[in-house]
mmCIF file of C-alpha atoms in Angstrom:
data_model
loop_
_atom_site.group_PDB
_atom_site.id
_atom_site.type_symbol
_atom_site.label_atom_id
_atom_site.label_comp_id
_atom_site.label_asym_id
_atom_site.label_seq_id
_atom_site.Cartn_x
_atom_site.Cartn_y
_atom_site.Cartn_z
ATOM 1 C CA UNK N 82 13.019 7.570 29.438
ATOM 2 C CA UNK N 83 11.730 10.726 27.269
ATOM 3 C CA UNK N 84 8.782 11.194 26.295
ATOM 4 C CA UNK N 85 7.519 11.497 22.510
ATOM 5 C CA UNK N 86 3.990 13.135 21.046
ATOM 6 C CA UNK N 87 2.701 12.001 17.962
ATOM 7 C CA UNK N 88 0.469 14.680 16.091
ATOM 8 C CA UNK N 89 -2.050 13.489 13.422
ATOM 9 C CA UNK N 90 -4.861 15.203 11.768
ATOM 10 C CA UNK N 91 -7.984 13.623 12.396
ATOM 11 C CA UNK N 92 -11.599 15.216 11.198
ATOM 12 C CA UNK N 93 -14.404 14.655 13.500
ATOM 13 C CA UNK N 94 -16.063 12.454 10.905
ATOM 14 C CA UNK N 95 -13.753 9.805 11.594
ATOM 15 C CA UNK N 96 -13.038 10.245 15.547
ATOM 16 C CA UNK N 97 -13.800 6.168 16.072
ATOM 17 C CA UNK N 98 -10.626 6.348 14.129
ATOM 18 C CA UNK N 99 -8.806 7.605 17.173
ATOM 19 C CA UNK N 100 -9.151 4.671 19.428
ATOM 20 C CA UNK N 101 -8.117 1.865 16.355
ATOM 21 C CA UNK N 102 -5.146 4.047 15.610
ATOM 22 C CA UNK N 103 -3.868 4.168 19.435
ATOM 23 C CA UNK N 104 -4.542 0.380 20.002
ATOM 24 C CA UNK N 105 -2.312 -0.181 16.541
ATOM 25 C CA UNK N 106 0.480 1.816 17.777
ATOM 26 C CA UNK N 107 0.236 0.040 21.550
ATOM 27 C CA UNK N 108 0.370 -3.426 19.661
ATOM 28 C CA UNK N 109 3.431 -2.231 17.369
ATOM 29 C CA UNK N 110 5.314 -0.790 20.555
ATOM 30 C CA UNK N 111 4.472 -3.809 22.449
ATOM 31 C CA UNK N 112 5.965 -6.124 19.463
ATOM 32 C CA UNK N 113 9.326 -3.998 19.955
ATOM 33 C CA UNK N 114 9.400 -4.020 23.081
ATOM 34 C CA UNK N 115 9.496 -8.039 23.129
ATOM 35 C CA UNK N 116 12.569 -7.692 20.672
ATOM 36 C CA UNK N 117 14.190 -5.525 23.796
ATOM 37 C CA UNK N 118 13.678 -2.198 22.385
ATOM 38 C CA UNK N 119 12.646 0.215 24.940
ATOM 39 C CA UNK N 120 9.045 1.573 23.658
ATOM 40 C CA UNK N 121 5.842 1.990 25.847
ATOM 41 C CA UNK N 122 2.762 3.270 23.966
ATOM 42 C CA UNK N 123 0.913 5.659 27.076
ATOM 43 C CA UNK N 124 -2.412 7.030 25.682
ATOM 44 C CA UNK N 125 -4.175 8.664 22.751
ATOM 45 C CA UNK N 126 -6.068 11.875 23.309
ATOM 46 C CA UNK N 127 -8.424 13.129 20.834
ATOM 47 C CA UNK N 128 -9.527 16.992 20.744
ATOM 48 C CA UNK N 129 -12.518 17.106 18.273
ATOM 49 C CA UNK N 130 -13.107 20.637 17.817
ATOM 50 C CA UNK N 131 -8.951 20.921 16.581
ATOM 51 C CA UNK N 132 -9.120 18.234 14.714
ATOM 52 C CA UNK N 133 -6.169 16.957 16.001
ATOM 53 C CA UNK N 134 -5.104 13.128 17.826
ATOM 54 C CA UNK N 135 -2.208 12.903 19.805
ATOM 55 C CA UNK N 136 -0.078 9.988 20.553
ATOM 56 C CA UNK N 137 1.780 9.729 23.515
ATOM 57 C CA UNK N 138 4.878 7.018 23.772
ATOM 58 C CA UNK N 139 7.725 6.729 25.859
ATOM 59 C CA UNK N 140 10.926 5.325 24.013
ATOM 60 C CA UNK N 141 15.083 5.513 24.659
ATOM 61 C CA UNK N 142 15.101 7.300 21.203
ATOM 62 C CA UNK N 143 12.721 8.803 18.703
ATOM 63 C CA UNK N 144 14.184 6.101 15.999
ATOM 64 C CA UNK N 145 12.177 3.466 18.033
ATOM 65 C CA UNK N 146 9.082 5.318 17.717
ATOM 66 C CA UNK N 147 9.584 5.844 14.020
ATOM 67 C CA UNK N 148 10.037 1.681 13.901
ATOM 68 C CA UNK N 149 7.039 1.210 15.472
ATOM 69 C CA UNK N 150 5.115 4.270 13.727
ATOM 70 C CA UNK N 151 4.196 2.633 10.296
ATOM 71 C CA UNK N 152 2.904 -0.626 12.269
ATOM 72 C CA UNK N 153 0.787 1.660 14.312
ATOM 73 C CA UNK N 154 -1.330 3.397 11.582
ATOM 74 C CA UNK N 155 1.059 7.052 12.499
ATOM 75 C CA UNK N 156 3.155 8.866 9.481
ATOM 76 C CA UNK N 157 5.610 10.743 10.636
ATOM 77 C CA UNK N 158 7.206 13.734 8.623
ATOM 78 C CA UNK N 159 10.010 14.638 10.910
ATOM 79 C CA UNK N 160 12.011 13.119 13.104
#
């Protein structure tokens, strides 16, 4: 299955934020995945001095992480 990288902003000041936003999105994949869409949330990694979280899923099409995207806390601008 491909693989899919979520980038968000994220200032330093709110870096606990990094940690609620990757457990959101593993819940929302999780939830799709029961309704036999093929979705795995893999991992969140934070760099602090970029400013910058990354999520990392694993989904038959970038439509499924855009379903499970709004659920998950993530905005996504393209797709």
């Amino acid at each position: 299955m491909p693989l899919y990288l979520v980038e968000m902003y994220l200032p330093r000041s709110h870096a606990d934020e990094a940690g609620a936003t990757g457990s959101r999105a593993r819940v929302a994949a999780e939830e799709l995945s029961r309704e036999n869409v093929s979705i795995r949330y893999l991992r969140t990694t934070f760099l602090p001095d970029d400013e910058t979280c990354f999520h990392l899923f694993e989904a038959s099409s970038v439509e499924h992480v855009a379903e499970a995207a709004p659920d998950g806390g993530l905005v996504l601008d393209d797709q």
